[in-house]
Amino acid sequence: MILPNKYIEPSQSLFYLGAITLNIIERKRISLVDLWIGFKKNTKEKISYTRFLQTLVYLYGTGIISYTKEGEIYNENIKN
Amino acid sequence: MVVYSKRIMISNIINAIISTTEMKFQQTFVSFLEVVCKYNGLKFEKVQPANGDSKNDGWIPEKNIYFGMYSPNDPNISQIKSINKKLYDDLGGLCEHVYVKGEWGKEINKFYLIVNTHDKDFPADPDRMIDQTIKEIKEKYKKEFVVEVIIAKDIKHFLLDSDIELIEKISNYLDVYNIEQEFSIPEVVNFIDEYMKYLATKKIEIPSTDYSRIKVEDKIKLNNLDERHDKILNLIDASDKIDKYLEFVNSEGIDMSNYENLKNFIIQKYTHLTINYSGNELYDKLLDELIYDSMMDSRAVILEAIVVNIFIKCDIFQKE
């Protein structure tokens, strides 16, 4: 599920979707809704909201992203 | 004649029969009976239903065995009351023609009512309506004969015990290989969920795989699968559908572990069979071993499509 293999297209793996997500977040703090809108625009294939949430869980679980008390998401490795 | 997996052939025959309704079901099942009777040295007499069939959907004259068939268009109609009514009308009507009007063989030794419940089991009959109806008709005409109500999908038990030669004849006569074997992604989801119940008690090892692949044509030659060449290529579209299923599962974030388990089970089964088999025989034996008894009522083509998909991805059969 995380890495692509013969049965998971690269564009559907969490690894790839995570990279897309980080590209959208960049150096800013972003709300969940704005991030989801940006995610949909930047993924060529139709990825469900469930899959998007799984991507966030993967990024959060690996310590790559975090969130503020107000619910804004940011790149843990690039703090403002 | 190329011999394919016996169980796959049986599954295709059952699907060819139970996927039909009304007149088409009757025609298909009559064709089935014709082949079986001829193989056993008996003559089956078809009865054209046009202008009334005198309550006889077909019979074996030398044995006075009669058949009735029931497959309503709406599968939800096949409840016990409607089956019972059909039995009462058909058997009662047949007795009237045979014992009162002196038609057909003038005697009934056996009567079989074939009911198409599609993929469902026989409906519950706690009030024993079927037995009551049979008893009532026998008492009315003061005759004794055998009556059985059989569901169409249970012919698999008969076919499992039959020679491969008979199964091939039935497959050819019903033209099962030319019947459209379309299936949808929800059907793949259901198929895999059902297969998980079968795998629930089985130990499945996780195989080691790599990313190398070779072309399908080369792989067929390398593994001496020339006799399965056309069959595998015919299933390329079905295999693409499995890829679409995987795309769907991954894009929706649905748990892939069921598919992973099935894939690993297939690879494990293949690895075990390579000890004693190779080539076409290995391919057939693999399919035979993957189909379990109650699975034969469902779409074996989905299982074949998954096997071919794994074959194309080079997780089974040699690639060098």
GROMACS .gro file of N, CA and C in nm, chain B residues 40-130:
model
  273
  120ASN      N    1  -2.533  -4.221  -2.225
  120ASN     CA    2  -2.567  -4.341  -2.150
  120ASN      C    3  -2.655  -4.438  -2.228
  121GLY      N    4  -2.663  -4.417  -2.357
  121GLY     CA    5  -2.735  -4.512  -2.444
  121GLY      C    6  -2.886  -4.502  -2.433
  122LEU      N    7  -2.936  -4.386  -2.392
  122LEU     CA    8  -3.081  -4.367  -2.380
  122LEU      C    9  -3.127  -4.262  -2.480
  123LYS      N   10  -3.254  -4.268  -2.517
  123LYS     CA   11  -3.307  -4.167  -2.608
  123LYS      C   12  -3.391  -4.068  -2.527
  124PHE      N   13  -3.355  -3.941  -2.536
  124PHE     CA   14  -3.434  -3.837  -2.470
  124PHE      C   15  -3.523  -3.772  -2.575
  125GLU      N   16  -3.652  -3.767  -2.549
  125GLU     CA   17  -3.745  -3.707  -2.646
  125GLU      C   18  -3.780  -3.565  -2.602
  126LYS      N   19  -3.743  -3.471  -2.689
  126LYS     CA   20  -3.778  -3.330  -2.662
  126LYS      C   21  -3.925  -3.310  -2.691
  127VAL      N   22  -3.987  -3.216  -2.621
  127VAL     CA   23  -4.127  -3.182  -2.647
  127VAL      C   24  -4.134  -3.033  -2.676
  128GLN      N   25  -4.183  -2.997  -2.792
  128GLN     CA   26  -4.195  -2.856  -2.828
  128GLN      C   27  -4.308  -2.794  -2.746
  129PRO      N   28  -4.279  -2.686  -2.673
  129PRO     CA   29  -4.382  -2.627  -2.588
  129PRO      C   30  -4.490  -2.552  -2.664
  130ALA      N   31  -4.468  -2.521  -2.790
  130ALA     CA   32  -4.568  -2.448  -2.868
  130ALA      C   33  -4.695  -2.529  -2.877
  131ASN      N   34  -4.808  -2.461  -2.875
  131ASN     CA   35  -4.940  -2.527  -2.880
  131ASN      C   36  -4.961  -2.622  -2.763
  132GLY      N   37  -4.900  -2.595  -2.651
  132GLY     CA   38  -4.919  -2.679  -2.533
  132GLY      C   39  -4.828  -2.800  -2.534
  133ASP      N   40  -4.769  -2.832  -2.421
  133ASP     CA   41  -4.676  -2.945  -2.416
  133ASP      C   42  -4.737  -3.063  -2.341
  134SER      N   43  -4.869  -3.058  -2.311
  134SER     CA   44  -4.934  -3.165  -2.237
  134SER      C   45  -4.862  -3.197  -2.108
  135LYS      N   46  -4.810  -3.090  -2.044
  135LYS     CA   47  -4.743  -3.099  -1.914
  135LYS      C   48  -4.619  -3.190  -1.917
  136ASN      N   49  -4.553  -3.196  -2.029
  136ASN     CA   50  -4.431  -3.277  -2.040
  136ASN      C   51  -4.324  -3.192  -2.106
  137ASP      N   52  -4.217  -3.159  -2.031
  137ASP     CA   53  -4.111  -3.077  -2.087
  137ASP      C   54  -4.001  -3.161  -2.151
  138GLY      N   55  -4.020  -3.291  -2.152
  138GLY     CA   56  -3.922  -3.382  -2.212
  138GLY      C   57  -3.925  -3.512  -2.134
  139TRP      N   58  -3.895  -3.626  -2.202
  139TRP     CA   59  -3.902  -3.753  -2.130
  139TRP      C   60  -3.813  -3.859  -2.194
  140ILE      N   61  -3.791  -3.966  -2.118
  140ILE     CA   62  -3.715  -4.081  -2.169
  140ILE      C   63  -3.818  -4.192  -2.188
  141PRO      N   64  -3.867  -4.212  -2.308
  141PRO     CA   65  -3.979  -4.305  -2.331
  141PRO      C   66  -3.955  -4.447  -2.280
  142GLU      N   67  -3.835  -4.500  -2.305
  142GLU     CA   68  -3.812  -4.642  -2.268
  142GLU      C   69  -3.813  -4.664  -2.117
  143LYS      N   70  -3.801  -4.554  -2.041
  143LYS     CA   71  -3.798  -4.569  -1.895
  143LYS      C   72  -3.917  -4.498  -1.829
  144ASN      N   73  -4.003  -4.433  -1.909
  144ASN     CA   74  -4.116  -4.354  -1.855
  144ASN      C   75  -4.069  -4.258  -1.746
  145ILE      N   76  -3.961  -4.189  -1.777
  145ILE     CA   77  -3.909  -4.084  -1.687
  145ILE      C   78  -3.943  -3.950  -1.751
  146TYR      N   79  -4.008  -3.862  -1.673
  146TYR     CA   80  -4.056  -3.734  -1.725
  146TYR      C   81  -3.986  -3.618  -1.653
  147PHE      N   82  -3.977  -3.505  -1.724
  147PHE     CA   83  -3.911  -3.386  -1.667
  147PHE      C   84  -4.002  -3.264  -1.677
  148GLY      N   85  -4.002  -3.184  -1.570
  148GLY     CA   86  -4.066  -3.054  -1.572
  148GLY      C   87  -3.958  -2.952  -1.539
  149MET      N   88  -3.970  -2.831  -1.591
  149MET     CA   89  -3.868  -2.728  -1.566
  149MET      C   90  -3.929  -2.597  -1.523
  150TYR      N   91  -3.862  -2.529  -1.429
  150TYR     CA   92  -3.917  -2.406  -1.374
  150TYR      C   93  -3.804  -2.306  -1.351
  151SER      N   94  -3.812  -2.194  -1.420
  151SER     CA   95  -3.712  -2.089  -1.398
  151SER      C   96  -3.776  -1.955  -1.426
  152PRO      N   97  -3.842  -1.896  -1.327
  152PRO     CA   98  -3.910  -1.768  -1.351
  152PRO      C   99  -3.810  -1.658  -1.383
  153ASN      N  100  -3.856  -1.556  -1.453
  153ASN     CA  101  -3.771  -1.444  -1.494
  153ASN      C  102  -3.719  -1.368  -1.374
  154ASP      N  103  -3.804  -1.351  -1.273
  154ASP     CA  104  -3.766  -1.281  -1.152
  154ASP      C  105  -3.710  -1.384  -1.053
  155PRO      N  106  -3.576  -1.382  -1.027
  155PRO     CA  107  -3.519  -1.484  -0.937
  155PRO      C  108  -3.579  -1.481  -0.797
  156ASN      N  109  -3.639  -1.368  -0.759
  156ASN     CA  110  -3.698  -1.360  -0.625
  156ASN      C  111  -3.829  -1.437  -0.615
  157ILE      N  112  -3.880  -1.477  -0.730
  157ILE     CA  113  -4.006  -1.551  -0.729
  157ILE      C  114  -3.986  -1.695  -0.684
  158SER      N  115  -3.865  -1.745  -0.699
  158SER     CA  116  -3.843  -1.887  -0.669
  158SER      C  117  -3.857  -1.916  -0.521
  159GLN      N  118  -3.972  -1.889  -0.462
  159GLN     CA  119  -3.996  -1.923  -0.323
  159GLN      C  120  -4.071  -2.055  -0.320
  160ILE      N  121  -4.080  -2.113  -0.200
  160ILE     CA  122  -4.134  -2.249  -0.189
  160ILE      C  123  -4.280  -2.257  -0.236
  161LYS      N  124  -4.358  -2.152  -0.215
  161LYS     CA  125  -4.500  -2.159  -0.255
  161LYS      C  126  -4.514  -2.165  -0.407
  162SER      N  127  -4.435  -2.087  -0.476
  162SER     CA  128  -4.446  -2.087  -0.622
  162SER      C  129  -4.391  -2.217  -0.679
  163ILE      N  130  -4.287  -2.273  -0.617
  163ILE     CA  131  -4.232  -2.402  -0.662
  163ILE      C  132  -4.337  -2.511  -0.640
  164ASN      N  133  -4.401  -2.504  -0.523
  164ASN     CA  134  -4.503  -2.604  -0.491
  164ASN      C  135  -4.619  -2.599  -0.589
  165LYS      N  136  -4.658  -2.476  -0.625
  165LYS     CA  137  -4.769  -2.460  -0.721
  165LYS      C  138  -4.731  -2.517  -0.858
  166LYS      N  139  -4.608  -2.490  -0.897
  166LYS     CA  140  -4.559  -2.542  -1.025
  166LYS      C  141  -4.560  -2.696  -1.023
  167LEU      N  142  -4.517  -2.752  -0.911
  167LEU     CA  143  -4.515  -2.898  -0.897
  167LEU      C  144  -4.658  -2.953  -0.907
  168TYR      N  145  -4.750  -2.887  -0.837
  168TYR     CA  146  -4.890  -2.932  -0.836
  168TYR      C  147  -4.948  -2.926  -0.978
  169ASP      N  148  -4.922  -2.814  -1.046
  169ASP     CA  149  -4.978  -2.796  -1.182
  169ASP      C  150  -4.916  -2.897  -1.280
  170ASP      N  151  -4.782  -2.908  -1.275
  170ASP     CA  152  -4.714  -2.992  -1.375
  170ASP      C  153  -4.735  -3.141  -1.349
  171LEU      N  154  -4.713  -3.183  -1.225
  171LEU     CA  155  -4.726  -3.326  -1.196
  171LEU      C  156  -4.872  -3.369  -1.205
  172GLY      N  157  -4.959  -3.283  -1.148
  172GLY     CA  158  -5.103  -3.314  -1.156
  172GLY      C  159  -5.149  -3.319  -1.301
  173GLY      N  160  -5.106  -3.222  -1.379
  173GLY     CA  161  -5.143  -3.218  -1.520
  173GLY      C  162  -5.088  -3.337  -1.596
  174LEU      N  163  -4.965  -3.376  -1.566
  174LEU     CA  164  -4.904  -3.491  -1.634
  174LEU      C  165  -4.980  -3.619  -1.602
  175CYS      N  166  -5.016  -3.635  -1.475
  175CYS     CA  167  -5.094  -3.755  -1.435
  175CYS      C  168  -5.226  -3.760  -1.510
  176GLU      N  169  -5.287  -3.645  -1.526
  176GLU     CA  170  -5.414  -3.637  -1.599
  176GLU      C  171  -5.395  -3.687  -1.743
  177HIS      N  172  -5.287  -3.640  -1.807
  177HIS     CA  173  -5.261  -3.680  -1.946
  177HIS      C  174  -5.223  -3.828  -1.956
  178VAL      N  175  -5.146  -3.876  -1.861
  178VAL     CA  176  -5.094  -4.014  -1.870
  178VAL      C  177  -5.199  -4.116  -1.827
  179TYR      N  178  -5.258  -4.093  -1.708
  179TYR     CA  179  -5.345  -4.196  -1.649
  179TYR      C  180  -5.492  -4.183  -1.688
  180VAL      N  181  -5.538  -4.062  -1.721
  180VAL     CA  182  -5.678  -4.045  -1.758
  180VAL      C  183  -5.694  -4.046  -1.910
  181LYS      N  184  -5.612  -3.968  -1.978
  181LYS     CA  185  -5.624  -3.961  -2.124
  181LYS      C  186  -5.541  -4.068  -2.195
  182GLY      N  187  -5.457  -4.139  -2.120
  182GLY     CA  188  -5.377  -4.246  -2.181
  182GLY      C  189  -5.271  -4.198  -2.277
  183GLU      N  190  -5.216  -4.078  -2.252
  183GLU     CA  191  -5.115  -4.020  -2.343
  183GLU      C  192  -4.974  -4.052  -2.296
  184TRP      N  193  -4.880  -4.015  -2.378
  184TRP     CA  194  -4.738  -4.041  -2.353
  184TRP      C  195  -4.718  -4.192  -2.333
  185GLY      N  196  -4.645  -4.234  -2.230
  185GLY     CA  197  -4.613  -4.375  -2.213
  185GLY      C  198  -4.717  -4.453  -2.135
  186LYS      N  199  -4.828  -4.389  -2.100
  186LYS     CA  200  -4.937  -4.448  -2.022
  186LYS      C  201  -4.896  -4.483  -1.880
  187GLU      N  202  -4.772  -4.448  -1.843
  187GLU     CA  203  -4.726  -4.478  -1.707
  187GLU      C  204  -4.616  -4.380  -1.669
  188ILE      N  205  -4.607  -4.349  -1.540
  188ILE     CA  206  -4.499  -4.264  -1.491
  188ILE      C  207  -4.415  -4.346  -1.393
  189ASN      N  208  -4.288  -4.364  -1.423
  189ASN     CA  209  -4.198  -4.429  -1.326
  189ASN      C  210  -4.130  -4.324  -1.238
  190LYS      N  211  -4.084  -4.217  -1.305
  190LYS     CA  212  -4.018  -4.109  -1.230
  190LYS      C  213  -4.056  -3.974  -1.290
  191PHE      N  214  -4.067  -3.874  -1.202
  191PHE     CA  215  -4.089  -3.736  -1.247
  191PHE      C  216  -3.988  -3.647  -1.175
  192TYR      N  217  -3.914  -3.568  -1.253
  192TYR     CA  218  -3.818  -3.474  -1.196
  192TYR      C  219  -3.862  -3.332  -1.229
  193LEU      N  220  -3.876  -3.250  -1.128
  193LEU     CA  221  -3.900  -3.108  -1.151
  193LEU      C  222  -3.767  -3.036  -1.128
  194ILE      N  223  -3.714  -2.976  -1.234
  194ILE     CA  224  -3.586  -2.906  -1.224
  194ILE      C  225  -3.616  -2.758  -1.200
  195VAL      N  226  -3.569  -2.706  -1.086
  195VAL     CA  227  -3.597  -2.568  -1.050
  195VAL      C  228  -3.467  -2.487  -1.054
  196ASN      N  229  -3.472  -2.375  -1.122
  196ASN     CA  230  -3.355  -2.288  -1.127
  196ASN      C  231  -3.362  -2.183  -1.017
  197THR      N  232  -3.287  -2.207  -0.910
  197THR     CA  233  -3.280  -2.108  -0.803
  197THR      C  234  -3.157  -2.019  -0.821
  198HIS      N  235  -3.098  -2.026  -0.944
  198HIS     CA  236  -2.977  -1.949  -0.977
  198HIS      C  237  -2.865  -1.987  -0.882
  199ASP      N  238  -2.812  -1.897  -0.804
  199ASP     CA  239  -2.701  -1.934  -0.716
  199ASP      C  240  -2.747  -1.959  -0.572
  200LYS      N  241  -2.879  -1.964  -0.551
  200LYS     CA  242  -2.930  -1.985  -0.415
  200LYS      C  243  -2.960  -2.132  -0.389
  201ASP      N  244  -2.963  -2.168  -0.261
  201ASP     CA  245  -3.001  -2.305  -0.224
  201ASP      C  246  -3.153  -2.320  -0.230
  202PHE      N  247  -3.199  -2.443  -0.214
  202PHE     CA  248  -3.343  -2.468  -0.216
  202PHE      C  249  -3.409  -2.394  -0.100
  203PRO      N  250  -3.523  -2.325  -0.124
  203PRO     CA  251  -3.586  -2.251  -0.015
  203PRO      C  252  -3.639  -2.344   0.094
  204ALA      N  253  -3.644  -2.291   0.214
  204ALA     CA  254  -3.688  -2.371   0.328
  204ALA      C  255  -3.833  -2.415   0.310
  205ASP      N  256  -3.862  -2.536   0.355
  205ASP     CA  257  -3.998  -2.590   0.344
  205ASP      C  258  -4.037  -2.652   0.478
  206PRO      N  259  -4.052  -2.568   0.583
  206PRO     CA  260  -4.078  -2.624   0.716
  206PRO      C  261  -4.213  -2.694   0.726
  207ASP      N  262  -4.310  -2.651   0.643
  207ASP     CA  263  -4.442  -2.714   0.648
  207ASP      C  264  -4.450  -2.838   0.559
  208ARG      N  265  -4.338  -2.874   0.496
  208ARG     CA  266  -4.330  -2.994   0.408
  208ARG      C  267  -4.435  -2.988   0.298
  209MET      N  268  -4.449  -2.870   0.235
  209MET     CA  269  -4.551  -2.852   0.132
  209MET      C  270  -4.525  -2.944   0.013
  210ILE      N  271  -4.399  -2.958  -0.025
  210ILE     CA  272  -4.365  -3.039  -0.143
  210ILE      C  273  -4.406  -3.185  -0.119
   0.00000   0.00000   0.00000
